[in-house]
Amino acid sequence: MHFPIRTVIIGYGLVGRVFHAPLIRHTHGMSLKGVVSSRPDDVHADLPDIDVYPSADQAFSDPEVDLIVIASPNDTHTSLAMAALNAGKHVVIDKPVALDGEELEHITACARHHDRVFSVFQNRRWDADFLTLKGLLDAGRLGDVTRCHLHFDRFRPEVRDRWRERPGPGSGAWYDLGSHLADQAVTLFGTPRAVYADLATLRPGGGAVDYFHVLLRYDHHRVVLSSHALSAHDSLRYAVDGTRASYIKHGIDTQEQTLRDGGTPGQAGWGEDPMRGVLYHGDTGENELIDNARGDYRAYYDNIVAHLNGEAELLVTPEQAREVMRVLDAAHESSATRCEVVL
């Protein structure tokens, strides 16, 4: 493997421009060689020193490209991933990895056949508050979890003319935000026994799912994944109840907004979340403010570098992606049938 890892991003919309490009450029052991885009002037206005490929095929055929990052519309992920793997490239796919489990199995089999690394960009495992919650659970500070709410609410009353909000394959909040929450739930608790879901379009003029309430049934606890695009008042992020204590956290990780504002990964204050959560102790009735761990989305790409260098196990694996996709697929089936889907 060539180091630094020569990387090309497919797509220079919000995800490619705001997330992947700056994270790759500020991860030791990686270099951003180019971007596949039909708007070379827009790319070069931000990144004058990289190549712009007018087509994905040109990037796939470039022998100086090691890794392809797919940040294009969701319904193109599978075809692009398969083509990149067939060309001998390692692949990172932004979530959702594919439109359904069958597509994911094709990608996984192709990566295995060509002995290439394939991973999914699940950056929100490195949110400051998620790292904090996971630390509390790992330390047993809540006792045995009985109920867990994972929220990703926003206030976006206007339906924008973009593919994520139009009706069509791969659009809507369940693919977009549900992929994050499902991955966090599976990371914390494993695969649920069953899924019951309500997916809906509630904004006037909406064309894609903008609301979901998904219940994951485990043997001894329940997890709720929730999002609504018309939540102007509720900043709840996590609400977790255990046999010893409860943990409540409001507010969202700051890294995305820092990147949107043109900030640099690793700058002063990077990954710091000043909105502390509260641990409510059931036995004493005392409340304890909990400082957040420091988040850092670069940890995802640090792991890709270490794995390709033979120094670490892959943290976001195809097997984990399969379990997350099982939850996504089951929620679609459950919402359509109004029945619980057993996994």
Coordinates of C-alpha atoms in Angstrom, one line a residue:
M1 CA 0.0 0.0 0.0
H2 CA 1.2 3.4 -1.0
F3 CA 1.5 6.0 1.9
P4 CA 0.1 8.5 2.2
I5 CA -3.1 6.9 0.9
R6 CA -4.1 8.6 -2.3
T7 CA -7.8 9.3 -2.1
V8 CA -10.5 10.4 -4.5
I9 CA -13.9 11.6 -3.4
I10 CA -16.9 10.9 -5.7
G11 CA -19.3 13.8 -5.3
Y12 CA -18.7 17.4 -4.1
G13 CA -22.1 18.2 -2.6
L14 CA -22.5 18.9 1.1
V15 CA -21.1 15.6 2.3
G16 CA -18.1 15.5 0.1
R17 CA -17.3 19.2 0.5
V18 CA -18.0 19.7 4.2
F19 CA -17.1 16.4 5.7
H20 CA -14.8 14.2 3.6
A21 CA -12.5 16.7 2.0
P22 CA -11.4 18.5 5.1
L23 CA -11.2 15.3 7.2
I24 CA -9.1 13.5 4.6
R25 CA -6.8 16.6 4.2
H26 CA -6.2 16.7 8.0
T27 CA -5.7 13.0 8.6
H28 CA -2.1 11.9 8.8
G29 CA -1.3 9.2 6.3
M30 CA -3.9 10.4 3.7
S31 CA -3.7 12.7 0.7
L32 CA -6.7 14.0 -1.2
K33 CA -5.6 13.4 -4.8
G34 CA -8.9 14.4 -6.5
V35 CA -12.6 14.7 -6.7
V36 CA -15.0 13.3 -9.2
S37 CA -17.4 16.2 -10.1
S38 CA -19.1 17.8 -13.1
R39 CA -18.3 21.2 -11.5
P40 CA -14.5 21.6 -11.7
D41 CA -14.6 25.3 -11.1
D42 CA -16.4 24.8 -7.8
V43 CA -14.0 22.2 -6.6
H44 CA -10.9 24.2 -7.6
A45 CA -12.3 27.3 -5.9
D46 CA -11.9 25.4 -2.7
L47 CA -9.1 23.0 -3.6
P48 CA -6.9 24.4 -6.3
D49 CA -4.2 21.8 -5.8
I50 CA -6.1 18.6 -6.6
D51 CA -7.3 16.8 -9.7
V52 CA -10.9 16.9 -10.9
Y53 CA -12.1 13.8 -12.8
P54 CA -15.1 14.4 -15.0
S55 CA -16.2 10.8 -14.6
A56 CA -15.9 8.1 -11.9
D57 CA -14.4 5.7 -14.5
Q58 CA -11.4 7.9 -15.0
A59 CA -10.7 7.9 -11.3
F60 CA -11.1 4.1 -11.2
S61 CA -8.6 3.6 -14.0
D62 CA -6.0 5.9 -12.5
P63 CA -3.2 3.7 -11.1
E64 CA -2.2 6.4 -8.6
V65 CA -5.5 6.2 -6.8
D66 CA -5.7 3.9 -3.7
L67 CA -9.0 4.7 -2.0
I68 CA -12.3 5.8 -3.4
V69 CA -14.7 7.6 -1.0
I70 CA -18.3 7.6 -2.3
A71 CA -20.2 10.7 -1.3
S72 CA -22.8 10.7 -4.1
P73 CA -26.6 10.3 -3.9
N74 CA -27.6 7.2 -2.1
D75 CA -29.1 5.3 -5.0
T76 CA -25.7 5.4 -6.8
H77 CA -23.7 3.9 -3.9
T78 CA -23.9 0.3 -4.9
S79 CA -23.0 0.6 -8.6
L80 CA -20.1 2.9 -7.9
A81 CA -18.8 0.7 -5.1
M82 CA -18.9 -2.4 -7.3
A83 CA -17.1 -0.6 -10.1
A84 CA -14.4 0.8 -7.7
L85 CA -13.8 -2.6 -6.1
N86 CA -13.7 -4.3 -9.5
A87 CA -11.0 -1.8 -10.5
G88 CA -8.9 -2.8 -7.4
K89 CA -9.6 0.2 -5.2
H90 CA -10.4 0.2 -1.5
V91 CA -13.7 1.8 -0.8
V92 CA -15.4 4.0 1.8
I93 CA -19.1 4.6 1.4
D94 CA -21.0 7.4 3.1
K95 CA -24.0 6.1 5.0
P96 CA -26.4 4.7 4.1
V97 CA -24.1 2.1 2.5
A98 CA -26.8 0.9 0.1
L99 CA -30.6 0.9 -0.5
D100 CA -31.2 -2.6 1.1
G101 CA -29.5 -5.7 2.4
E102 CA -29.3 -7.4 -0.9
E103 CA -27.3 -4.5 -2.4
L104 CA -25.0 -4.6 0.6
E105 CA -24.3 -8.3 0.2
H106 CA -23.2 -7.7 -3.4
I107 CA -20.7 -5.1 -2.3
T108 CA -19.4 -7.2 0.6
A109 CA -18.9 -10.2 -1.7
C110 CA -17.2 -8.1 -4.3
A111 CA -14.8 -6.6 -1.7
R112 CA -14.0 -10.1 -0.4
H113 CA -13.4 -11.4 -3.9
H114 CA -10.9 -8.7 -4.8
D115 CA -9.4 -8.7 -1.3
R116 CA -10.1 -5.0 -0.9
V117 CA -11.1 -3.0 2.2
F118 CA -14.7 -1.8 2.3
S119 CA -16.1 0.3 5.2
V120 CA -19.0 2.7 5.9
F121 CA -18.4 6.3 7.1
Q122 CA -20.2 6.2 10.4
N123 CA -18.7 9.4 11.8
R124 CA -21.2 9.9 14.6
R125 CA -19.6 7.1 16.6
W126 CA -17.1 9.8 17.3
D127 CA -19.6 12.5 18.4
A128 CA -18.5 13.9 21.8
D129 CA -21.7 13.0 23.5
F130 CA -21.9 9.5 22.0
L131 CA -18.4 8.7 23.3
T132 CA -19.5 10.1 26.7
L133 CA -22.6 7.9 26.7
K134 CA -20.7 4.8 25.7
G135 CA -18.1 5.5 28.4
L136 CA -20.9 5.7 31.0
L137 CA -22.4 2.5 29.9
D138 CA -19.1 0.6 29.7
A139 CA -18.3 1.8 33.2
G140 CA -21.7 0.5 34.5
R141 CA -22.6 3.9 35.9
L142 CA -26.3 3.5 34.8
G143 CA -26.6 -0.1 35.8
D144 CA -28.5 -2.3 33.5
V145 CA -30.2 -0.3 30.7
T146 CA -33.9 -0.6 30.6
R147 CA -34.9 2.2 28.2
C148 CA -32.9 4.3 25.7
H149 CA -34.0 7.2 23.5
L150 CA -31.7 8.3 20.7
H151 CA -33.0 11.5 19.0
F152 CA -31.9 13.5 16.0
D153 CA -34.5 16.3 15.7
R154 CA -34.3 19.5 13.6
F155 CA -36.4 22.5 12.7
R156 CA -36.5 22.7 8.9
P157 CA -40.0 23.7 7.9
E158 CA -39.1 24.5 4.3
V159 CA -38.9 21.5 1.9
R160 CA -35.8 22.1 -0.2
D161 CA -35.4 21.1 -3.8
R162 CA -32.7 18.5 -3.4
W163 CA -32.5 14.8 -3.8
R164 CA -32.6 14.0 -0.1
E165 CA -36.0 15.6 0.2
R166 CA -37.6 14.4 -3.0
P167 CA -39.5 11.1 -3.3
G168 CA -37.2 8.4 -4.7
P169 CA -34.9 5.6 -3.8
G170 CA -32.6 6.4 -0.9
S171 CA -34.2 9.7 0.0
G172 CA -35.6 10.8 3.3
A173 CA -34.6 11.1 6.9
W174 CA -34.7 7.4 7.8
Y175 CA -31.8 6.7 5.3
D176 CA -30.1 10.0 6.2
L177 CA -30.4 10.3 10.0
G178 CA -31.8 6.9 10.8
S179 CA -28.6 5.3 9.5
H180 CA -26.7 7.2 12.2
L181 CA -29.0 6.3 15.1
A182 CA -29.3 2.7 14.0
D183 CA -25.6 2.4 13.9
Q184 CA -25.3 3.9 17.4
A185 CA -27.9 1.5 18.8
V186 CA -26.2 -1.5 17.3
T187 CA -22.8 -0.3 18.5
L188 CA -24.1 0.1 22.0
F189 CA -26.5 -2.9 22.3
G190 CA -26.0 -5.2 19.3
T191 CA -28.8 -6.3 16.9
P192 CA -32.3 -6.1 18.3
R193 CA -34.8 -9.0 18.4
A194 CA -37.4 -7.0 16.5
V195 CA -38.3 -3.7 15.0
Y196 CA -41.5 -1.7 15.0
A197 CA -41.5 1.5 13.0
D198 CA -43.6 4.5 12.0
L199 CA -42.1 6.4 9.0
A200 CA -44.0 9.4 7.7
T201 CA -43.9 12.6 5.7
L202 CA -45.4 15.3 8.0
R203 CA -44.2 18.6 6.5
P204 CA -46.6 20.4 4.2
G205 CA -45.4 19.8 0.6
G206 CA -43.0 17.1 1.7
G207 CA -42.1 14.3 -0.6
A208 CA -39.8 12.1 1.5
V209 CA -39.8 10.7 5.0
D210 CA -39.1 13.5 7.5
Y211 CA -40.4 11.8 10.6
F212 CA -39.6 8.5 12.2
H213 CA -40.3 6.7 15.5
V214 CA -38.7 3.3 15.5
L215 CA -38.8 0.9 18.5
L216 CA -36.1 -1.7 18.8
R217 CA -37.0 -4.6 21.0
Y218 CA -34.2 -6.3 23.0
D219 CA -34.6 -9.1 25.5
H220 CA -34.4 -6.8 28.6
H221 CA -34.7 -3.3 27.3
R222 CA -36.1 -1.1 24.6
V223 CA -34.4 1.5 22.3
V224 CA -36.3 4.2 20.5
L225 CA -34.9 6.0 17.5
S226 CA -36.6 9.3 16.8
S227 CA -36.4 12.2 14.4
H228 CA -38.7 15.0 13.3
A229 CA -38.0 17.9 10.9
L230 CA -40.4 20.2 12.7
S231 CA -39.1 20.2 16.2
A232 CA -38.4 23.8 17.1
H233 CA -38.2 23.3 20.8
D234 CA -36.7 19.9 21.6
S235 CA -33.0 19.6 21.7
L236 CA -33.0 16.2 23.4
R237 CA -30.2 13.9 22.1
Y238 CA -30.1 11.0 24.5
A239 CA -32.3 9.8 27.4
V240 CA -31.2 6.6 28.9
D241 CA -32.6 4.9 32.0
G242 CA -30.9 2.1 33.9
T243 CA -31.3 0.3 37.2
R244 CA -28.9 2.6 38.9
A245 CA -29.2 6.0 37.2
S246 CA -30.6 7.9 34.2
Y247 CA -28.6 10.1 31.8
I248 CA -30.1 13.0 29.8
K249 CA -28.2 14.9 27.2
H250 CA -29.4 17.9 25.1
G251 CA -27.7 19.5 22.1
I252 CA -25.8 18.2 19.1
D253 CA -22.1 17.6 18.6
T254 CA -20.3 20.7 17.4
Q255 CA -18.0 19.2 14.7
E256 CA -20.6 19.4 11.8
Q257 CA -21.3 23.1 12.5
T258 CA -17.6 23.8 12.7
L259 CA -17.0 22.2 9.3
R260 CA -20.0 24.0 7.8
D261 CA -18.6 27.3 9.1
G262 CA -15.3 26.6 7.3
G263 CA -13.4 25.5 10.4
T264 CA -10.5 23.1 10.3
P265 CA -10.3 19.7 11.9
G266 CA -8.0 19.8 14.9
Q267 CA -8.3 23.6 15.4
A268 CA -8.6 24.9 18.9
G269 CA -11.9 23.7 20.5
W270 CA -12.3 21.0 17.8
G271 CA -14.6 18.2 19.1
E272 CA -15.5 20.0 22.3
D273 CA -19.2 19.9 23.3
P274 CA -19.9 22.5 26.1
M275 CA -23.4 21.3 26.7
R276 CA -23.0 18.8 29.5
G277 CA -25.3 15.9 30.2
V278 CA -26.8 15.1 33.6
L279 CA -26.6 11.8 35.4
Y280 CA -29.5 11.4 37.8
H281 CA -28.6 8.9 40.6
G282 CA -31.6 6.8 41.5
D283 CA -30.4 5.8 45.0
T284 CA -29.5 9.2 46.3
G285 CA -31.6 11.5 44.2
E286 CA -28.5 13.5 43.4
N287 CA -27.8 15.0 40.0
E288 CA -24.3 15.0 38.5
L289 CA -23.1 17.1 35.5
I290 CA -21.1 15.0 33.1
D291 CA -18.4 16.6 31.0
N292 CA -18.3 15.4 27.5
A293 CA -15.4 13.4 26.0
R294 CA -13.7 15.1 23.0
G295 CA -15.1 14.0 19.7
D296 CA -13.1 13.7 16.6
Y297 CA -14.4 12.4 13.2
R298 CA -10.8 12.1 12.0
A299 CA -10.6 9.0 14.2
Y300 CA -12.6 7.2 11.5
Y301 CA -10.0 7.9 8.8
D302 CA -7.1 7.3 11.3
N303 CA -8.4 3.8 11.6
I304 CA -8.7 3.4 7.8
V305 CA -5.0 4.4 7.6
A306 CA -3.9 2.1 10.4
H307 CA -5.9 -0.8 9.0
L308 CA -4.5 -0.5 5.5
N309 CA -1.1 -0.3 7.1
G310 CA -1.7 -3.6 8.9
E311 CA -1.6 -1.9 12.4
A312 CA -5.3 -2.1 13.5
E313 CA -8.5 -4.0 13.1
L314 CA -11.2 -2.2 11.0
L315 CA -13.6 -0.4 13.4
V316 CA -16.6 0.0 11.0
T317 CA -16.8 -3.4 9.3
P318 CA -19.1 -4.9 6.6
E319 CA -20.5 -7.2 9.2
Q320 CA -21.6 -4.2 11.3
A321 CA -23.0 -2.5 8.2
R322 CA -25.1 -5.7 7.6
E323 CA -26.7 -5.5 11.0
V324 CA -27.5 -1.8 10.7
M325 CA -29.0 -2.5 7.2
R326 CA -31.2 -5.2 8.8
V327 CA -32.6 -2.6 11.1
L328 CA -33.2 -0.1 8.2
D329 CA -34.9 -2.7 6.0
A330 CA -37.0 -4.0 8.9
A331 CA -38.2 -0.5 9.7
H332 CA -39.4 0.0 6.1
E333 CA -41.2 -3.3 6.2
S334 CA -42.7 -2.6 9.6
S335 CA -44.0 0.9 8.6
A336 CA -45.5 -0.5 5.5
T337 CA -47.3 -3.4 7.2
R338 CA -47.9 -1.8 10.6
C339 CA -46.5 -4.9 12.1
E340 CA -43.5 -5.8 14.2
V341 CA -40.7 -7.3 12.2
V342 CA -38.6 -10.0 13.9
L343 CA -34.9 -10.1 13.0

